[in-house]
Amino acid sequence: MGRRKVELKRIEDKSSRQVTFSKRRSGLFKKAHQLAVLCDLELVLNVFSGNGRPYEFSSGNRLLHSHESR
């Protein structure tokens, strides 16, 4: 049994939207890490939540200021 296709439209329920954002952000960062390891590259990814809060991912040795720890 495969996964069902998700209709891409805005999630109206604020709580469900936040949970989905958090899960998909984690998945996106995981895939970015995998790509960086497999292809031996440095990768920087910036994502902003619906209310403008920034989240950053960096695969290299360069330091980024993390807004997530605030």
Short mmCIF file of C-alpha atoms in Angstrom, two decimals, residues 6-10 24:
data_model
loop_
_atom_site.label_atom_id
_atom_site.label_comp_id
_atom_site.label_asym_id
_atom_site.label_seq_id
_atom_site.Cartn_x
_atom_site.Cartn_y
_atom_site.Cartn_z
CA VAL A 6 -1.98 15.15 -0.67
CA GLU A 7 -3.97 17.98 -2.20
CA LEU A 8 -1.81 21.10 -2.06
CA LYS A 9 -3.89 23.87 -0.62
CA ARG A 10 -3.61 26.14 2.42
CA ARG A 24 7.87 19.30 6.85
#
